[in-house]
Structure formats: structure tokens, C-alpha cells
Amino acid sequence: MAGDILLEVTELSKSFGGVHAVVNVGFTLSRGDVLGVIGPNGAGKTTLINLLTGFVKPDRGRVIYKNRDITGAAPNKIANLGLARTFQAMRPYHSLPAYKNLILPLNSPRIKKAAHGKLGDRDSVAIDILEEIGFERDARVPYKLAGSLPLGYQKKLELARCIALKPEIILCDEVFSGLSMAEITSMVPLLEKMVMQGVTLIMVEHRLRELFRVANRVLVMNFGCKIAEGPPLETMARDDVKAAYLGGGGSK
Amino acid sequence: MSAQERRKKRLDRSVKVRSEGLYSLSSWREMAYLLAPRLLLIGGLLAAPFVLDLYWQKVLCAAGIIAVLAMGFDFLAAYVGLVCLGGAMFIGFGGYAAGLLNAKLGLPPVLTIPLAAVIGACLSTVILMPCLRLRGVYFAIVTFMLPLFATHIIIALELFGSTEGITGLDILANHWWEQYVIVISLLAALFGLRRLVTEDVGLIMMGIKDNDQAVLAAGISIFRYRVLAVFIAALAGCFVGAYQAHLYGWLGLSLFAMDFSILPIAATVMGGMGTLSGPVIGALILTPLSEALRGFGQLRVVLYCLILLLFILYKPEGLMNYLERKYHQFERWEKV
Ligand SMILES: Nc1ncnc2c1ncn2[C@@H]1O[C@H](COP(=O)(O)OP(=O)(O)OP(=O)(O)O)[C@@H](O)[C@H]1O
Ligand SMILES: [Mg+2]
């Protein structure tokens, strides 16, 4: 199980007008990996996630997932194959209870197929997933309006929407940003638990110290290019990486 | 007391708060409170044929047609994010399909109306399918053009009686049938759609409107749900189109009249977007109003536009949202 190659990315490139957002980025991801993707603002991290999940079509390059070419496939097709993602700018159904926000993934063809058409009570499935991720059922948190939840819960809700898809890979776009230390501390075990259960993670992060608690590898980007890849601490010690962070403007 | 010193305080009635969540009702009184508005509408519509004279009965039928179209417009606009000005197309397709089935194949209205609804809805959906990827105003423009397009094809190719149309179609058995067919289909469409939008399907459609990226990320095809939504609205529209052909025993180019695209929008604005029942109320007010104002000739259109303008400017929430708020909340002035 662990160790086989899930995702193989070669020479992925995308430019918007004259902006080279992602240039020749390639990497492989094995099952059970937690790959941190870091780099200064505007380095192209979100664009990389968009390319992998089909929200943006690449100009060049290949994305192979489980020996299957998914380059440029429709986002909903890719999600159904088991690549779930979070969004940097979250927009839950503000006016609906939190658990109703899981209705979308629970109605996806992927989940319907897994359940052989019998879905049972989706509401209670949704509430179970939320409870697992730290929405206290006794305090009725899953029933609260999504818009009224604190940011920490909204980020967890975003993760829960991914988990509801029963994905193989989750691509997180800055799930830690904007959270307090305490909120991050409650989030890290959740991520660790997901990895234990066999989910592979790609995490775009600016909060490096917290990222390194979960990541076993990092990929450093600057101006759209991959400038380094390897185990976190060694990679961060490299001179070119330090230079990118110091010169790249304003990141922690 | 001047305006600065006091403000209106609004409090939801407790039964409203409780009945919205997962909580339950505790008495017949509360049950009655929630059911009263619905029963008023249902009872009023069912009783109307008994109180109205022959002239106003025809107006009721016309209002019902606009009401169903308006619900379809509201459903697509408020719940799916598609601004569809295709009311005339639905009426036209439904009406022509029913009329032709009746005139050429001799099928009776009991068969032609449902058949034409399905045929017309399939046709509309297939034609609109390539446009479903368009956003906002482009979809609106296409749906507005299609009825014109259909009219000109019929004239140019001299199809289906060309400008004359076809007369002498079977009409409905008697005026009871005429009215109860439309009243019951109106109520069925209203409660069916209201049910649909609270089901998972409805939530997904709302998701497509609010945040299509999240829907895609959940592995759901936006296109499929849009197709489904358009089919549902077209089915309702073509049904009343077919009904209209048999109501007057006649099919012709005026089935593609712009009125069928525009009046539903006016009714929806007046009644309140996103309420589904609002457009019905709007249609039931506007259609008789425009009949009552018939005596004023062209001035009628002016008055009509004025009413709309006033609603858009001063009560953009529409009647239904306004009444709902008044019904569900206490209001009192309090000092600040
Ligand atoms: N849809 C788009 N259209 C045009 N330019 C874009 C688009 N998406 C991203 N870009 C540009 O591509 C570059 C990389 O953006 P991206 O959002 O991938 O950076 P990022 O690494 O995620 O930054 P941050 O850390 O601030 O989230 C930026 O210069 C951005 O302006
Ligand atoms: Mg980003």
C-alpha cells in the first residue's frame, strides 16, 4: 500500500497573459506522503493546485494519477476520481446549518457509487463526519448556521467537505492561515489522523513551523518555478531557499 | 417623537423560530398559524371558479398560465442562477405540439396536453443545452431570441398554417375543466417546486448559483443539474402552453408573443424573487389588473409600468417577502 506512486506530475506550465504562474513544475507523490508546498506570495502555489484539480487547464505538462492521464480533465471528473481540494477563499452555505454543507459531496457520483445507490440518511452521515472532525454534537455545533461559525470551524468544515468525498488525495490551500495557535493545535491531530487512515496530502502553507509537524517533504516554489524539494529541515537550510524567502517579499 | 429617537424593533414569533429548525410544534394553534396562509391560497383558488362570472373565469385561466410561467422563471433565476426569458418559447412549443397532435393525429386533450408538455420540454431543453454554459445576460438574450426565431421560421417555411395558425382544435369539456385544470396544475407546480428546492437537488442547484467552484470540487456536474432545472421549468411552461391551445381551440403565432416572456418577470418582481409563491400572487394581481385597466386603452400600459417601477424602487423585496415578514414578526417602536 504505502509507497506506490499515486501522482506523477511532469513539466507543468501555465501562464496568464504575460504572468508565468507555474513553470515546468514536476514531482511525484507516493501514497501516504504529506507534501508541503511553500513559497512567497504569488509564487504560483494556488495555481498549481488549480492545475492538478482541473480548475485551470495547463499550457503544457502532464498529470498522471494512478496511471491515468488526468491532464486538463473537468474538475468534477477529477474530484470523482478521488482528488479533493479546499479553497483558499471559503464560501460555505452561510444560511444553512453546517451539516447541510456536506450535502454536495455526499451527492457526488463517487459517493453514490461507493454506496451502491443506497445512501441512507445523508444528514446523519454528514453529522457523523462533522463530529469526527471536532464539531461537538452535544453542543449542537453541527446544527449551527455555517455563516455563524468561528473561522476555525469554517476551515474544519472545508476539510469535512473533502473528507465526505472519501478521497485518496486532499489538496489543502492554506488551511492554517488566519487561525490562532490553539485552533491550529486542534487541527494538526486531525490531519495526522487522516494520514494514518491512508489519505495522501498536499498542503500549501505559509505557517511553516506547523506545516513541518505533519509534512514529510516540501516543495519550494518561487516565481512559478520549483526551486527545491526534499525533507523539510534540510531543504529549508539550503541557501537558495533562504534567499527566495528573504528576497521574495513579506512571508514568514 | 422624532425618527432619530426611536426605531422599529422586530422579533420573530417563537413558533416561526421553532418550526424552522429541527424542532416541533406543540399545539393545534401553532399548526393553524403555519397552515393558515397556505390554506388561504389553496382554498381561495379552489373556490374562485364558484364565485367568478364567466368573463373573470377566463381571466383566472390567463392569470394561471402567467403564474406557472412566473414560477418557472423564479425557480431558474433565484435557485439555479439562470435568467430565462423563454416563457414565450415554452408556451409556443407546448401550444404547437398540443395543437398539432390534436389536429393531425386527432388525439384528445387529455393526451395532447401531457404529451405536448413532455415533447415541448425535451425540445426546449435540447435547444438550450449549448447555451447552458453561458452566464448571466447571454443566456437571457438567447432565450429571448429563440421565440422570435421560431416565429420567423414558421412564417418563412409556411409551417403549421403559417400566419393564420390552425383553428378548430378541441376545447376542454366545459368551464369547470378549464379552470380546475389550471388551478390544480398551478398548485401542484407551486408545492412541487417548493418541495424540490428544499431537497438535496435544490440545495445543489442553489450551490451552483452561489458557488459553482465548490460544486465542481464536490465532484458534481454543473451541466447535468442545469439541464435538469431547465427541463423542469420547460415542462411546466409547455404544459400551460398546451393547455392554452386547448383553452381557445386555436394555435397561432401569438403563442410566441413576448408577453409570455415579460409578464412572468413583472409578476415575479412584484411578488418577490425566490419565494415561488410570490410570483403566483404577482400573476394573480397583475393579470386581472391589466384586464380591469382595459378601459384605459394605452394608458393601461403606463399605469402598469408605473406599478412595476414603484415596486422595483420602493419594495424590491416584493409582496411575498414583505407579507411574510409582517406575519412572522412582532414589530414595535422603541426608544433608542
Ligand atoms: N486566474 C488568474 N488570472 C490571471 N492571473 C492569475 C490568475 N490566477 C493567478 N494569477 C497570477 O498568477 C500568479 C501566481 O498566483 P497564485 O495565486 O498561484 O500564487 P500563490 O502562491 O497561491 O500566492 P498566495 O500565497 O498569495 O496565495 C500571481 O501573479 C497571480 O496574479
Ligand atoms: Mg494562494
XYZ file of C-alpha atoms and ligand atoms in Angstrom:
620
model
C 0.000 0.000 0.000
C 2.261 2.750 1.250
C 4.970 3.740 -1.159
C 3.324 3.169 -4.528
C 3.141 6.196 -6.756
C -0.202 7.990 -6.768
C 0.514 11.154 -8.655
C 3.136 11.919 -11.245
C 3.442 15.497 -12.433
C 5.797 16.438 -15.276
C 6.748 19.817 -16.676
C 3.503 21.515 -15.748
C 3.293 25.103 -17.006
C 0.681 27.812 -17.034
C 0.846 31.488 -17.796
C -1.878 34.097 -17.536
C -1.212 36.704 -20.199
C 2.393 37.573 -19.518
C 2.476 36.209 -15.966
C 4.239 32.866 -15.719
C 2.278 31.499 -12.780
C 3.661 27.934 -12.945
C 6.760 26.999 -14.948
C 7.927 23.434 -15.585
C 6.961 22.045 -12.227
C 7.280 18.319 -11.762
C 7.135 15.973 -8.774
C 5.850 12.583 -7.741
C 3.642 11.773 -4.809
C 3.545 8.376 -3.126
C 0.669 7.014 -1.114
C 0.855 8.244 2.474
C 3.018 11.262 1.642
C 2.391 14.664 3.122
C 3.879 17.140 0.685
C 4.148 20.744 1.800
C 4.133 23.301 -0.989
C 5.654 26.564 0.152
C 6.888 29.786 -1.334
C 6.400 33.534 -1.155
C 3.095 35.219 -2.091
C 2.334 34.935 -5.776
C 4.744 32.030 -6.227
C 2.087 30.009 -8.024
C 1.028 27.597 -5.281
C -2.704 28.065 -5.680
C -2.327 27.879 -9.450
C -0.504 24.542 -9.036
C -3.468 23.184 -7.059
C -5.869 24.537 -9.662
C -3.875 22.779 -12.381
C -3.857 19.455 -10.550
C -7.595 19.570 -9.838
C -8.697 20.738 -13.277
C -9.893 24.207 -12.328
C -7.224 25.683 -14.588
C -6.087 23.997 -17.803
C -2.306 23.703 -18.170
C -0.463 25.115 -21.179
C 1.993 22.253 -21.066
C 2.826 19.214 -18.988
C 1.186 16.045 -17.730
C -0.630 14.976 -14.611
C -0.807 11.208 -14.196
C -2.956 9.894 -11.348
C -2.842 6.155 -10.700
C -1.506 5.511 -14.217
C -4.280 7.570 -15.712
C -3.767 10.817 -17.589
C -5.970 13.453 -15.969
C -4.317 16.483 -17.554
C -6.943 19.105 -18.255
C -9.894 16.885 -17.279
C -13.034 18.548 -15.903
C -12.805 19.443 -12.181
C -15.834 17.340 -11.258
C -14.353 14.306 -13.045
C -11.079 14.719 -11.171
C -12.884 15.090 -7.848
C -14.787 11.896 -8.590
C -11.526 10.068 -9.136
C -10.554 10.931 -5.565
C -8.689 14.232 -5.578
C -10.451 16.581 -3.180
C -9.405 20.153 -2.559
C -10.087 23.031 -0.211
C -10.344 26.639 -1.312
C -8.208 29.466 -0.059
C -11.300 31.692 -0.107
C -14.010 29.622 1.559
C -17.640 30.197 0.742
C -19.868 27.811 2.674
C -23.663 27.956 2.503
C -23.898 30.690 5.101
C -27.615 30.423 5.590
C -27.700 26.645 6.053
C -26.736 24.567 9.070
C -23.152 23.326 8.962
C -24.087 19.698 8.298
C -26.143 20.660 5.249
C -22.909 21.893 3.692
C -21.865 18.283 3.235
C -24.887 17.565 1.046
C -22.895 18.392 -2.070
C -20.074 15.842 -1.722
C -22.496 13.259 -0.336
C -24.460 13.549 -3.582
C -21.443 13.113 -5.823
C -21.352 10.144 -8.199
C -18.269 8.897 -6.323
C -20.137 8.512 -3.051
C -23.291 7.225 -4.715
C -21.288 4.538 -6.448
C -19.485 3.578 -3.238
C -22.851 3.184 -1.521
C -24.297 1.203 -4.455
C -27.073 3.723 -4.837
C -28.286 3.268 -1.261
C -27.417 6.458 0.535
C -29.417 6.045 3.667
C -29.813 9.065 5.871
C -27.402 11.624 4.450
C -27.985 14.054 7.290
C -26.761 11.615 9.878
C -23.775 10.645 7.734
C -22.927 14.343 7.491
C -23.242 14.833 11.227
C -21.008 11.817 11.870
C -18.316 13.229 9.620
C -18.523 16.593 11.350
C -18.345 15.015 14.769
C -15.244 13.118 13.754
C -13.584 16.361 12.736
C -14.368 18.093 16.016
C -17.847 19.574 15.744
C -19.197 18.726 19.195
C -22.577 17.129 18.708
C -23.556 17.711 22.331
C -23.010 21.436 21.928
C -25.134 21.248 18.751
C -22.300 22.728 16.679
C -23.183 20.746 13.521
C -26.629 22.362 13.571
C -25.361 25.938 13.784
C -25.524 28.114 10.703
C -22.316 27.786 8.731
C -22.005 31.555 8.463
C -22.103 31.969 12.228
C -19.230 29.583 12.960
C -15.803 30.879 14.014
C -13.076 30.712 11.371
C -11.515 27.603 12.918
C -14.743 25.660 12.447
C -15.237 27.015 8.952
C -11.809 25.705 7.966
C -12.694 22.359 9.506
C -15.947 22.414 7.575
C -13.928 22.934 4.406
C -11.860 19.853 5.314
C -15.016 17.926 6.147
C -16.332 18.629 2.665
C -13.209 16.950 1.318
C -13.423 14.018 3.701
C -17.044 13.420 2.740
C -15.792 12.599 -0.761
C -13.689 9.740 0.665
C -10.730 10.968 -1.363
C -7.303 9.438 -1.891
C -5.561 12.784 -2.050
C -6.591 16.004 -0.330
C -5.082 19.231 -1.579
C -5.276 21.868 1.139
C -4.853 25.513 0.222
C -3.744 27.343 3.366
C -5.981 25.643 5.905
C -3.914 27.109 8.750
C -3.913 30.728 7.681
C -5.939 33.069 9.829
C -6.187 30.542 12.653
C -4.980 31.018 16.215
C -2.288 28.797 17.687
C -4.947 26.946 19.671
C -7.038 26.331 16.587
C -4.055 25.038 14.652
C -3.129 22.788 17.554
C -6.577 21.227 17.328
C -6.266 20.857 13.564
C -2.897 19.077 13.409
C -4.113 15.818 15.023
C -6.980 15.738 12.528
C -4.543 15.876 9.651
C -2.333 13.249 11.290
C -5.349 11.021 11.733
C -6.304 11.388 8.078
C -2.787 10.393 7.050
C -2.965 7.366 9.365
C -6.172 6.368 7.604
C -4.310 6.336 4.317
C -5.086 9.744 2.853
C -2.283 11.473 0.977
C -1.942 15.206 1.493
C -0.650 18.156 -0.470
C -0.573 21.203 1.755
C 0.031 24.728 0.562
C 1.072 26.672 3.650
C 2.689 29.818 4.898
C 2.787 28.618 8.518
C 5.993 26.641 8.203
C 6.557 25.533 11.768
C 3.089 23.978 11.991
C 3.408 22.526 8.493
C 6.617 20.723 9.381
C 4.828 18.877 12.167
C 2.882 16.959 9.523
C 4.818 17.221 6.248
C 7.446 14.629 5.359
C 8.532 16.517 2.237
C 8.425 20.074 0.990
C 8.422 21.598 -2.445
C 9.594 25.188 -2.586
C 8.298 27.472 -5.333
C 9.342 30.928 -6.379
C 8.133 32.880 -9.422
C 6.309 29.791 -10.658
C 9.386 27.553 -10.657
C 10.207 24.698 -8.345
C 13.466 25.714 -6.707
C 13.889 22.883 -4.231
C 12.342 19.663 -2.993
C 13.214 17.334 -0.137
C 12.853 16.678 3.588
C 11.656 19.845 5.331
C 14.539 20.884 7.554
C 17.321 20.059 5.103
C 15.516 21.878 2.324
C 14.923 24.954 4.410
C 18.616 25.050 5.282
C 19.578 25.449 1.625
C 20.939 28.850 0.664
C 18.747 29.316 -2.429
C 15.624 28.606 -0.388
C 16.635 31.105 2.284
C 17.375 33.643 -0.408
C 13.944 33.133 -2.012
C 12.255 33.666 1.310
C 14.289 36.735 2.194
C 14.150 38.264 -1.249
C 10.718 37.043 -2.194
C 8.948 39.619 -0.071
C 6.964 39.557 3.063
C 6.471 35.901 4.011
C 7.010 34.314 7.359
C -41.143 61.592 18.934
C -38.760 62.188 16.035
C -37.367 59.489 13.825
C -33.904 59.540 15.336
C -35.118 58.744 18.813
C -36.976 55.603 18.021
C -36.541 52.638 15.807
C -38.609 49.705 14.827
C -37.743 46.593 16.696
C -38.577 43.302 15.035
C -38.777 39.999 16.787
C -39.512 36.644 15.192
C -42.561 34.937 16.617
C -41.475 31.928 18.628
C -43.402 29.431 16.539
C -41.593 30.629 13.432
C -38.225 30.203 15.094
C -39.065 26.737 16.293
C -40.650 25.490 13.112
C -37.646 26.468 11.013
C -35.174 24.255 12.751
C -35.468 20.669 13.753
C -37.910 21.474 16.498
C -41.533 20.644 16.612
C -44.867 22.300 17.085
C -46.687 21.964 20.323
C -50.311 22.818 19.659
C -53.102 22.992 17.116
C -52.956 26.728 17.364
C -49.393 26.786 16.155
C -50.207 24.321 13.433
C -53.033 26.585 12.324
C -50.725 29.563 12.411
C -48.362 27.905 9.964
C -51.036 26.384 7.749
C -53.363 29.387 7.519
C -51.584 31.238 4.703
C -51.251 28.072 2.654
C -54.870 27.103 3.178
C -55.938 30.618 2.273
C -54.209 30.357 -1.094
C -55.368 26.815 -1.815
C -58.914 27.472 -0.648
C -59.118 30.771 -2.466
C -58.005 29.268 -5.756
C -60.261 26.235 -5.456
C -63.260 28.369 -4.577
C -62.663 31.020 -7.223
C -64.487 29.205 -10.076
C -67.669 29.255 -7.978
C -67.634 32.978 -7.299
C -66.372 34.405 -10.567
C -68.590 35.186 -13.530
C -67.753 33.857 -16.998
C -65.598 36.793 -18.003
C -63.465 36.707 -14.866
C -63.211 32.952 -15.117
C -61.335 33.423 -18.383
C -59.119 35.958 -16.648
C -58.395 33.410 -13.931
C -57.261 30.922 -16.601
C -54.987 33.526 -18.203
C -53.601 34.500 -14.807
C -52.915 30.853 -14.003
C -50.869 30.484 -17.179
C -48.768 33.516 -16.304
C -48.438 32.276 -12.721
C -46.959 28.933 -13.814
C -44.535 30.666 -16.178
C -43.581 33.088 -13.416
C -42.828 30.237 -11.032
C -40.579 28.678 -13.659
C -38.809 31.979 -14.152
C -38.365 32.441 -10.407
C -37.125 28.889 -9.952
C -34.492 29.242 -12.660
C -33.416 32.743 -11.672
C -33.376 32.509 -7.901
C -32.424 28.880 -7.373
C -30.306 27.975 -10.381
C -28.953 31.355 -11.437
C -30.290 31.177 -14.993
C -32.210 34.237 -16.145
C -34.573 32.642 -18.634
C -36.758 34.867 -20.772
C -38.078 31.860 -22.640
C -41.673 31.927 -21.432
C -42.860 32.594 -24.979
C -40.833 29.666 -26.257
C -42.338 27.281 -23.713
C -45.879 28.425 -24.463
C -45.193 28.262 -28.182
C -43.640 24.814 -28.200
C -46.255 23.407 -25.846
C -49.109 25.032 -27.719
C -47.967 23.985 -31.182
C -47.155 20.455 -30.057
C -50.583 20.007 -28.476
C -52.384 21.653 -31.371
C -50.654 19.531 -33.993
C -51.176 16.305 -32.073
C -54.832 17.232 -31.891
C -55.345 18.482 -35.436
C -53.175 15.979 -37.317
C -53.427 12.844 -35.193
C -56.789 13.501 -33.646
C -55.635 12.845 -30.100
C -57.922 14.220 -27.367
C -56.747 16.983 -24.977
C -56.280 14.506 -22.089
C -53.437 13.034 -24.117
C -52.184 16.011 -26.072
C -51.610 18.246 -23.052
C -49.276 15.908 -21.136
C -47.637 14.655 -24.327
C -47.049 18.168 -25.588
C -45.614 19.159 -22.203
C -43.008 16.415 -22.454
C -42.267 16.942 -26.165
C -42.016 20.708 -25.752
C -39.833 20.394 -22.661
C -37.449 17.979 -24.378
C -37.235 20.242 -27.403
C -36.634 23.372 -25.312
C -34.010 21.622 -23.219
C -32.137 20.286 -26.236
C -32.171 23.699 -27.891
C -30.999 25.456 -24.735
C -28.346 22.871 -23.907
C -25.499 24.511 -25.822
C -26.352 27.808 -24.124
C -26.229 26.465 -20.588
C -22.546 27.246 -20.333
C -23.299 30.892 -20.990
C -23.505 33.121 -17.994
C -25.882 35.826 -16.910
C -27.119 38.120 -19.591
C -26.060 35.929 -22.526
C -28.394 33.150 -21.533
C -31.165 35.720 -21.117
C -30.559 37.100 -24.604
C -30.573 33.681 -26.240
C -33.795 32.648 -24.544
C -35.373 35.938 -25.584
C -34.329 35.493 -29.234
C -35.497 31.913 -29.685
C -39.268 32.631 -29.816
C -38.633 35.302 -32.482
C -36.556 32.807 -34.366
C -39.318 30.196 -34.161
C -41.930 32.704 -35.370
C -39.894 33.617 -38.415
C -39.188 30.001 -39.311
C -42.907 29.265 -39.175
C -43.680 32.232 -41.420
C -40.802 31.677 -43.842
C -41.385 27.973 -44.339
C -45.162 28.343 -44.139
C -45.363 25.641 -41.500
C -48.380 24.783 -39.373
C -50.783 27.194 -41.016
C -48.155 29.927 -41.137
C -49.578 33.304 -40.046
C -53.134 32.009 -39.955
C -52.465 29.274 -37.454
C -54.806 26.338 -37.075
C -58.314 26.817 -35.753
C -60.960 24.390 -34.606
C -58.884 22.444 -32.107
C -60.789 20.518 -29.480
C -61.582 22.650 -26.491
C -61.873 21.460 -22.927
C -65.178 19.861 -21.997
C -66.648 22.752 -20.007
C -65.684 25.778 -17.976
C -65.154 23.697 -14.829
C -62.488 21.692 -16.572
C -60.953 24.821 -17.992
C -60.496 26.308 -14.564
C -59.675 23.316 -12.445
C -57.024 22.055 -14.842
C -55.101 25.299 -14.480
C -55.810 25.826 -10.774
C -54.720 22.326 -9.863
C -51.634 22.354 -12.048
C -50.706 25.721 -10.595
C -50.949 24.387 -7.047
C -49.109 21.203 -7.988
C -46.303 23.224 -9.581
C -46.100 25.537 -6.581
C -45.914 22.869 -3.916
C -43.801 20.590 -6.092
C -41.200 23.274 -6.691
C -41.205 24.409 -3.082
C -40.550 20.851 -2.063
C -37.870 20.401 -4.698
C -35.811 23.407 -3.624
C -35.512 22.113 -0.076
C -34.464 18.648 -1.207
C -30.816 17.826 -1.886
C -31.334 18.532 -5.577
C -32.480 22.032 -4.729
C -29.515 22.631 -2.452
C -27.148 21.519 -5.187
C -28.838 23.871 -7.620
C -28.517 26.720 -5.161
C -24.868 25.803 -4.739
C -24.414 26.120 -8.481
C -25.817 29.609 -8.297
C -23.824 30.762 -5.255
C -20.527 28.976 -5.650
C -20.099 26.787 -8.694
C -16.463 26.026 -7.839
C -17.451 24.275 -4.634
C -19.985 22.206 -6.559
C -17.352 21.121 -9.053
C -14.917 20.365 -6.248
C -17.570 18.089 -4.780
C -17.483 16.050 -7.962
C -20.869 17.184 -9.208
C -21.507 18.122 -12.818
C -22.977 21.609 -13.024
C -24.179 20.973 -16.539
C -26.353 17.995 -15.613
C -28.169 19.865 -12.895
C -28.701 22.888 -15.115
C -30.200 20.621 -17.768
C -32.491 19.110 -15.154
C -33.574 22.530 -13.901
C -34.307 23.830 -17.396
C -36.272 20.685 -18.157
C -38.414 21.138 -15.056
C -39.180 24.781 -15.841
C -39.823 23.957 -19.501
C -42.126 21.095 -18.547
C -44.306 23.432 -16.504
C -44.211 26.113 -19.198
C -45.027 23.772 -22.079
C -47.826 22.216 -20.057
C -49.613 25.532 -19.722
C -48.802 26.290 -23.356
C -50.575 23.119 -24.397
C -53.418 23.999 -22.069
C -53.702 27.417 -23.666
C -54.018 25.908 -27.155
C -56.984 23.848 -25.985
C -58.428 26.667 -23.911
C -59.007 28.767 -27.022
C -59.143 25.884 -29.508
C -56.585 27.623 -31.634
C -52.871 27.707 -32.315
C -51.002 30.534 -33.947
C -48.030 32.820 -33.817
C -49.358 34.750 -30.851
C -48.394 31.757 -28.722
C -44.856 33.030 -29.187
C -45.850 36.544 -28.055
C -43.332 38.456 -25.974
C -45.976 38.934 -23.289
C -45.333 35.384 -22.140
C -41.694 36.230 -21.547
C -42.236 39.624 -19.947
C -45.368 39.295 -17.801
C -43.881 36.477 -15.694
C -40.900 38.670 -14.878
C -43.174 41.506 -13.822
C -45.192 39.106 -11.682
C -42.022 37.780 -10.091
C -40.652 41.224 -9.303
C -43.958 42.232 -7.793
C -44.434 39.032 -5.812
C -40.876 38.639 -4.624
C -37.942 36.784 -6.151
C -37.063 33.447 -4.693
C -40.339 32.831 -2.913
C -42.121 30.808 -5.649
C -45.461 31.708 -4.082
C -44.752 35.404 -4.665
C -44.796 35.088 -8.453
C -48.171 33.344 -8.185
C -49.572 36.205 -6.128
C -47.985 38.663 -8.544
C -49.582 36.967 -11.545
C -52.955 36.772 -9.813
C -52.814 40.514 -9.199
C -51.229 41.738 -12.420
C -53.276 39.768 -14.953
C -56.695 40.825 -13.593
C -55.353 44.343 -13.110
C -54.395 44.638 -16.736
C -57.897 43.348 -17.616
C -59.540 45.854 -15.313
C -57.494 48.635 -16.861
C -58.501 47.640 -20.379
C -60.890 50.588 -20.494
C -57.988 52.999 -20.246
C -56.587 51.928 -23.592
C -52.918 52.772 -23.963
C -52.857 54.449 -20.564
C -53.163 50.974 -19.134
C -49.593 50.187 -20.154
C -48.398 53.378 -18.499
C -50.102 52.520 -15.231
C -48.777 49.035 -15.482
C -45.182 50.194 -15.938
C -45.632 52.650 -13.120
C -46.683 49.917 -10.713
C -43.654 47.870 -11.665
C -41.316 50.800 -11.338
C -42.647 51.629 -7.901
C -42.109 48.047 -6.795
C -38.574 47.916 -8.106
C -37.733 51.221 -6.456
C -39.576 51.010 -3.141
C -40.323 47.369 -2.432
C -37.653 45.430 -4.301
C -38.135 42.518 -1.891
C -41.620 42.044 -3.394
C -45.003 41.499 -1.805
C -44.452 37.989 -0.539
C -41.272 38.704 1.408
C -42.909 41.768 2.874
C -46.077 39.943 3.945
C -44.080 37.043 5.292
C -42.088 39.360 7.490
C -45.188 41.105 8.765
C -46.792 37.771 9.526
C -43.867 36.204 11.277
C -42.559 39.068 13.354
C -43.738 41.324 16.104
C -42.947 44.913 15.494
C -42.916 47.694 17.958
C -41.391 51.104 18.200
C -38.845 51.502 20.867
C -36.760 54.372 22.130
C -33.059 54.337 21.414
N -6.960 33.408 -12.923
C -5.842 34.174 -12.991
N -5.745 35.133 -13.935
C -4.644 35.905 -14.026
N -3.580 35.797 -13.233
C -3.609 34.859 -12.265
C -4.745 34.005 -12.089
N -4.512 33.171 -11.055
C -3.288 33.505 -10.603
N -2.739 34.501 -11.313
C -1.397 35.080 -11.133
O -0.504 34.025 -11.046
C 0.486 34.291 -10.047
C 0.514 33.161 -9.043
O -0.691 33.218 -8.263
P -1.081 32.160 -7.156
O -2.415 32.538 -6.652
O -0.912 30.807 -7.700
O 0.003 32.440 -6.031
P 0.101 31.815 -4.580
O 1.442 31.205 -4.482
O -1.053 30.959 -4.282
O 0.055 33.119 -3.684
P -0.523 33.305 -2.196
O 0.491 32.793 -1.270
O -0.691 34.777 -2.082
O -1.822 32.586 -2.118
C 0.153 35.622 -9.436
O 0.963 36.603 -10.055
C -1.288 35.839 -9.823
O -1.561 37.211 -10.000
Mg -2.635 31.017 -2.921
